[in-house]
Coordinates of C-alpha atoms and ligand atoms in Angstrom, one line a residue:
M1 CA -46.6 155.8 11.1
I2 CA -49.1 153.6 10.6
R3 CA -52.8 154.1 9.6
K4 CA -54.1 151.7 7.6
C5 CA -55.7 148.4 9.4
L6 CA -56.6 145.0 6.8
F7 CA -59.9 142.6 8.5
P8 CA -60.1 139.8 6.7
V9 CA -63.6 139.1 6.6
G10 CA -63.8 136.0 3.9
G11 CA -64.5 133.4 5.9
Y12 CA -67.7 131.2 5.7
G13 CA -68.9 131.0 9.5
T14 CA -69.3 127.2 9.2
R15 CA -69.5 126.8 12.7
F16 CA -72.6 128.9 13.6
L17 CA -74.8 127.5 10.9
P18 CA -77.7 128.5 10.3
A19 CA -77.3 131.7 11.3
T20 CA -74.2 132.7 9.3
K21 CA -76.3 131.2 5.8
A22 CA -77.4 134.5 4.5
L23 CA -75.4 136.6 7.3
P24 CA -72.1 137.3 7.5
K25 CA -70.7 135.9 10.9
E26 CA -68.6 139.3 11.5
M27 CA -72.3 141.1 11.2
L28 CA -73.5 138.6 14.3
P29 CA -74.0 140.8 17.3
I30 CA -72.4 140.8 20.9
V31 CA -75.3 142.9 22.6
N32 CA -76.0 145.2 19.9
K33 CA -73.1 145.7 18.0
P34 CA -72.0 143.6 15.4
L35 CA -68.4 141.7 16.0
V36 CA -66.7 143.4 13.0
Q37 CA -67.6 147.0 14.6
Y38 CA -65.5 146.4 17.9
G39 CA -62.6 145.5 16.0
V40 CA -63.2 148.6 14.0
E41 CA -63.2 150.9 16.6
E42 CA -60.2 149.3 18.4
S43 CA -58.3 149.6 15.1
I44 CA -59.9 153.3 15.1
E45 CA -59.0 154.4 18.4
S46 CA -55.4 153.3 17.9
G47 CA -55.1 155.4 15.2
L48 CA -55.3 153.3 12.4
Y49 CA -58.5 155.0 10.6
E50 CA -57.8 153.9 6.8
I51 CA -59.6 150.3 7.3
G52 CA -59.3 147.3 4.3
F53 CA -62.0 144.9 4.1
V54 CA -60.8 141.8 2.5
T55 CA -64.1 140.2 1.9
G56 CA -65.8 137.5 -0.6
R57 CA -69.2 136.8 -1.7
G58 CA -72.3 137.2 1.0
K59 CA -70.8 139.8 3.1
R60 CA -72.3 142.8 1.5
A61 CA -73.7 143.6 4.7
I62 CA -70.3 144.8 6.1
A63 CA -70.4 147.7 3.3
D64 CA -73.5 148.6 3.9
H65 CA -73.0 148.8 7.8
F66 CA -69.9 151.1 7.4
D67 CA -72.2 153.2 4.8
I68 CA -74.8 155.4 5.6
S69 CA -78.5 154.2 5.7
Y70 CA -80.3 157.5 4.0
E71 CA -83.7 155.8 5.4
L72 CA -82.8 155.5 9.0
E73 CA -80.8 158.7 9.2
H74 CA -84.2 160.6 8.0
Q75 CA -86.2 158.4 10.1
I76 CA -84.5 158.9 13.2
S77 CA -82.7 161.9 12.9
G78 CA -83.9 164.1 16.0
S79 CA -86.2 161.3 17.3
D80 CA -85.0 159.8 20.9
K81 CA -83.9 156.8 19.1
E82 CA -80.9 159.0 17.8
K83 CA -78.5 157.6 20.6
Y84 CA -78.7 154.2 19.3
L85 CA -76.7 155.5 16.1
T86 CA -74.0 157.0 18.2
S87 CA -71.1 154.9 17.5
I88 CA -71.6 153.6 14.0
R89 CA -72.2 157.3 13.3
H90 CA -68.5 157.8 14.8
V91 CA -67.1 155.3 13.2
M92 CA -68.1 156.4 9.7
H93 CA -67.0 159.5 10.4
E94 CA -63.3 159.0 11.8
G95 CA -62.7 155.9 9.6
V96 CA -62.1 155.7 5.4
F97 CA -63.3 152.2 4.6
S98 CA -62.2 149.9 1.5
F99 CA -63.2 146.7 -0.2
T100 CA -61.6 144.2 -2.2
R101 CA -62.5 140.3 -3.0
Q102 CA -60.8 137.2 -2.0
K103 CA -61.6 135.0 -5.3
E104 CA -61.3 131.9 -3.1
M105 CA -60.8 130.7 0.7
K106 CA -56.9 129.6 0.6
G107 CA -55.7 130.7 4.2
L108 CA -55.4 133.6 6.5
G109 CA -52.2 134.3 4.5
H110 CA -53.9 134.2 0.7
A111 CA -56.3 136.6 2.3
I112 CA -53.4 139.0 3.4
L113 CA -52.1 139.1 0.4
A114 CA -55.0 139.7 -1.4
G115 CA -55.0 143.0 0.4
E116 CA -52.0 144.3 -1.2
T117 CA -54.1 146.3 -3.4
L118 CA -55.5 148.7 -0.5
I119 CA -52.1 148.8 1.8
G120 CA -49.7 149.2 -0.7
T121 CA -45.9 149.8 0.9
E122 CA -46.5 150.9 4.3
P123 CA -46.7 148.9 7.8
F124 CA -50.3 147.7 8.7
G125 CA -52.3 146.2 11.3
V126 CA -54.3 143.3 10.8
V127 CA -57.4 142.2 13.0
L128 CA -59.0 139.1 12.7
A129 CA -62.6 140.4 14.1
D130 CA -63.7 136.8 15.5
D131 CA -61.2 137.2 18.3
L132 CA -62.8 140.0 20.5
C133 CA -60.1 141.9 23.0
I134 CA -61.7 144.2 25.6
P135 CA -58.7 146.3 27.1
E136 CA -58.6 146.6 31.1
A137 CA -60.2 149.2 32.9
D138 CA -58.3 152.6 31.5
G139 CA -56.0 150.6 29.7
D140 CA -55.0 151.2 26.0
N141 CA -56.7 148.4 23.7
V142 CA -54.9 145.7 22.1
M143 CA -54.1 147.5 18.7
A144 CA -52.7 150.8 20.7
Q145 CA -50.2 148.6 23.1
M146 CA -49.1 147.3 19.6
V147 CA -48.7 150.2 18.1
K148 CA -46.5 151.5 20.9
V149 CA -44.4 148.1 20.6
F150 CA -43.9 148.9 16.9
K151 CA -42.6 152.8 17.3
Q152 CA -40.2 150.8 19.3
F153 CA -38.9 148.0 17.1
R154 CA -40.0 148.6 13.9
C155 CA -40.5 145.3 12.9
S156 CA -43.7 142.7 12.1
I157 CA -45.1 142.3 15.9
V158 CA -47.4 139.4 16.7
A159 CA -50.1 139.7 20.0
V160 CA -49.7 136.8 21.7
M161 CA -51.3 135.0 25.2
E162 CA -50.8 132.0 27.0
V163 CA -52.8 129.3 26.2
P164 CA -53.3 126.3 28.4
E165 CA -52.0 122.6 26.8
D166 CA -54.8 121.1 25.3
E167 CA -55.8 124.5 23.0
I168 CA -52.9 125.2 21.9
H169 CA -53.1 123.2 18.7
K170 CA -56.3 126.0 17.8
Y171 CA -53.2 128.9 17.1
G172 CA -50.1 130.0 15.7
V173 CA -47.8 129.4 18.3
I174 CA -44.4 131.2 19.0
E175 CA -40.9 130.1 20.2
G176 CA -38.9 133.2 21.5
E177 CA -36.3 134.7 23.6
E178 CA -38.1 137.2 26.2
M179 CA -36.5 140.3 25.9
K180 CA -38.6 141.8 29.1
D181 CA -41.4 141.1 30.5
G182 CA -43.8 140.3 27.9
L183 CA -42.1 140.9 24.7
Y184 CA -40.2 138.3 23.4
R185 CA -38.0 138.2 19.8
V186 CA -39.5 135.3 17.9
K187 CA -37.3 132.9 16.9
S188 CA -39.6 130.1 15.3
M189 CA -43.3 129.7 14.8
V190 CA -45.6 127.0 13.8
E191 CA -49.2 126.9 12.5
K192 CA -51.7 124.9 14.7
P193 CA -49.0 122.3 16.2
K194 CA -50.0 119.2 18.4
K195 CA -49.2 119.7 22.1
E196 CA -46.7 117.3 22.2
D197 CA -44.7 119.4 19.3
A198 CA -45.6 123.0 20.6
P199 CA -42.2 124.9 21.2
S200 CA -43.8 126.8 24.1
N201 CA -47.6 127.9 25.5
L202 CA -47.7 131.4 23.6
A203 CA -50.6 131.3 21.1
V204 CA -51.0 134.3 18.3
I205 CA -54.1 135.9 18.8
G206 CA -56.0 137.9 16.0
R207 CA -54.0 141.0 16.0
Y208 CA -50.4 141.9 14.3
I209 CA -48.9 144.5 12.6
L210 CA -46.5 143.8 9.5
T211 CA -44.4 145.2 7.4
P212 CA -44.8 145.8 4.0
D213 CA -42.4 142.9 2.9
I214 CA -45.1 140.3 4.0
F215 CA -46.4 140.3 0.7
D216 CA -43.6 139.5 -1.5
I217 CA -43.0 136.6 1.0
L218 CA -46.6 135.7 1.1
R219 CA -46.1 134.9 -2.6
D220 CA -43.6 132.9 -2.3
T221 CA -45.1 131.0 0.9
P222 CA -46.2 127.6 -0.4
P223 CA -49.4 126.1 1.0
G224 CA -48.8 124.6 5.0
K225 CA -50.9 123.7 7.0
N226 CA -54.3 122.5 5.9
D227 CA -53.5 123.3 2.4
E228 CA -53.3 127.0 2.9
I229 CA -51.7 129.9 2.5
Q230 CA -50.6 130.7 6.3
L231 CA -49.4 133.7 7.6
T232 CA -47.9 132.3 10.5
D233 CA -45.4 130.4 7.6
A234 CA -44.5 133.8 6.2
L235 CA -43.9 135.3 9.8
M236 CA -41.7 132.4 9.9
T237 CA -39.5 133.7 7.2
Q238 CA -39.6 137.0 8.7
A239 CA -38.6 135.9 12.1
Q240 CA -35.5 134.6 10.6
D241 CA -33.9 137.4 10.0
G242 CA -34.8 138.3 13.5
V243 CA -37.5 141.1 12.3
V244 CA -40.4 139.6 14.3
M245 CA -41.6 140.2 17.7
A246 CA -44.3 138.5 20.2
Y247 CA -46.0 141.0 22.7
R248 CA -48.1 139.6 25.6
F249 CA -50.7 142.0 25.5
K250 CA -53.3 143.2 28.3
G251 CA -56.9 142.9 28.2
T252 CA -59.3 139.8 28.0
R253 CA -59.7 138.2 24.6
F254 CA -62.5 135.9 23.7
D255 CA -62.5 133.5 20.8
C256 CA -65.7 134.8 19.3
G257 CA -64.7 132.2 16.1
S258 CA -66.6 129.8 18.9
V259 CA -70.1 129.4 19.7
E260 CA -68.5 128.8 23.7
G261 CA -66.1 132.2 23.0
F262 CA -69.4 134.1 21.9
V263 CA -71.4 133.6 24.5
E264 CA -68.9 134.0 27.1
A265 CA -67.9 137.7 25.2
T266 CA -72.0 138.5 25.2
N267 CA -72.3 137.6 29.0
F268 CA -69.4 139.6 29.3
C269 CA -70.4 142.7 27.6
F270 CA -73.7 142.9 28.6
E271 CA -72.6 142.3 32.1
E272 CA -69.5 144.9 31.9
L273 CA -70.5 147.5 29.8
Y274 CA -74.0 147.4 28.3
K275 CA -75.4 147.3 31.9
K276 CA -73.0 150.1 32.9
G277 CA -74.0 152.0 30.3
N278 CA -70.4 151.7 28.4
L279 CA -72.1 149.9 25.1
T280 CA -73.3 152.7 22.7
Ligands
G1P301 C1 -55.6 131.8 12.6 C2 -54.4 132.0 12.6 C3 -53.4 131.6 13.7 C4 -54.0 132.6 15.0 C5 -55.7 132.2 14.5 C6 -56.0 133.5 16.0 O1 -56.0 131.0 12.8 O2 -53.9 131.0 11.3 O3 -52.1 131.5 13.3 O4 -53.2 131.4 16.1 O5 -55.8 132.8 13.7 O6 -57.4 133.6 16.4 P1 -57.8 130.4 12.5 O7 -58.3 130.6 13.8 O8 -58.3 131.8 11.6 O9 -58.2 129.2 12.2

């Protein structure tokens, strides 16, 4: 079964400067919780409790966040402030965390390949923490939905959503054959196409389940769009053998890689979760 999930967190977070000058962008809070913790909680809830981070320089706060702070525990234990530690204590109890460093930033595919040492030879999840996904009320989270699809097809799975034409250039885009409602066999994929070249309006968002042959494929994948090694190109190689499925997930996704999306996510989480006492 799938137990591992990779979090590429090496990126610079340029769009959030100056906030991200000394702080990893993944540690920016949506209300009271760092962005990356939402993704880690989603992963652990889906049964993917071995969390591997592909980090870079200036990202130590992420490792500290998922480690015990003895001073804090000492200060807060037994006080009425202890409730504020509930969610992070739970995550630390349920999860196992490993780290490796990506030496250069050469694209998402390069980051995934750097994570091979944490994954080995089993299928694994990938969460791009920038994409915050909130499930429907009483519904499974997005990674849990994907695990169900994986159990059925045993091949790589990408999460997709419909996006407006003028936003399609920001995403990997699939061309697929719909097998049943919301489930497509991917025929081809293209990274960040111009709108006139996009094969559909179905954009890949930051949730993947990958089979481990992706590492050998990535090793042989030349730099593509923006001169970076693209995961989309490696997935395209798998898709040629018919072993990539796209799944239109249920839930709401926020693009927290952009300031607008980040603020929208903050407002949503404040109104829908925090005020109702559902954000610990
Ligand atoms: C990455 C992927 C892209 C995908 C997107 C989802 O792009 O390369 O295929 O659609 O994540 O968020 P990035 O946003 O890192 O440029």
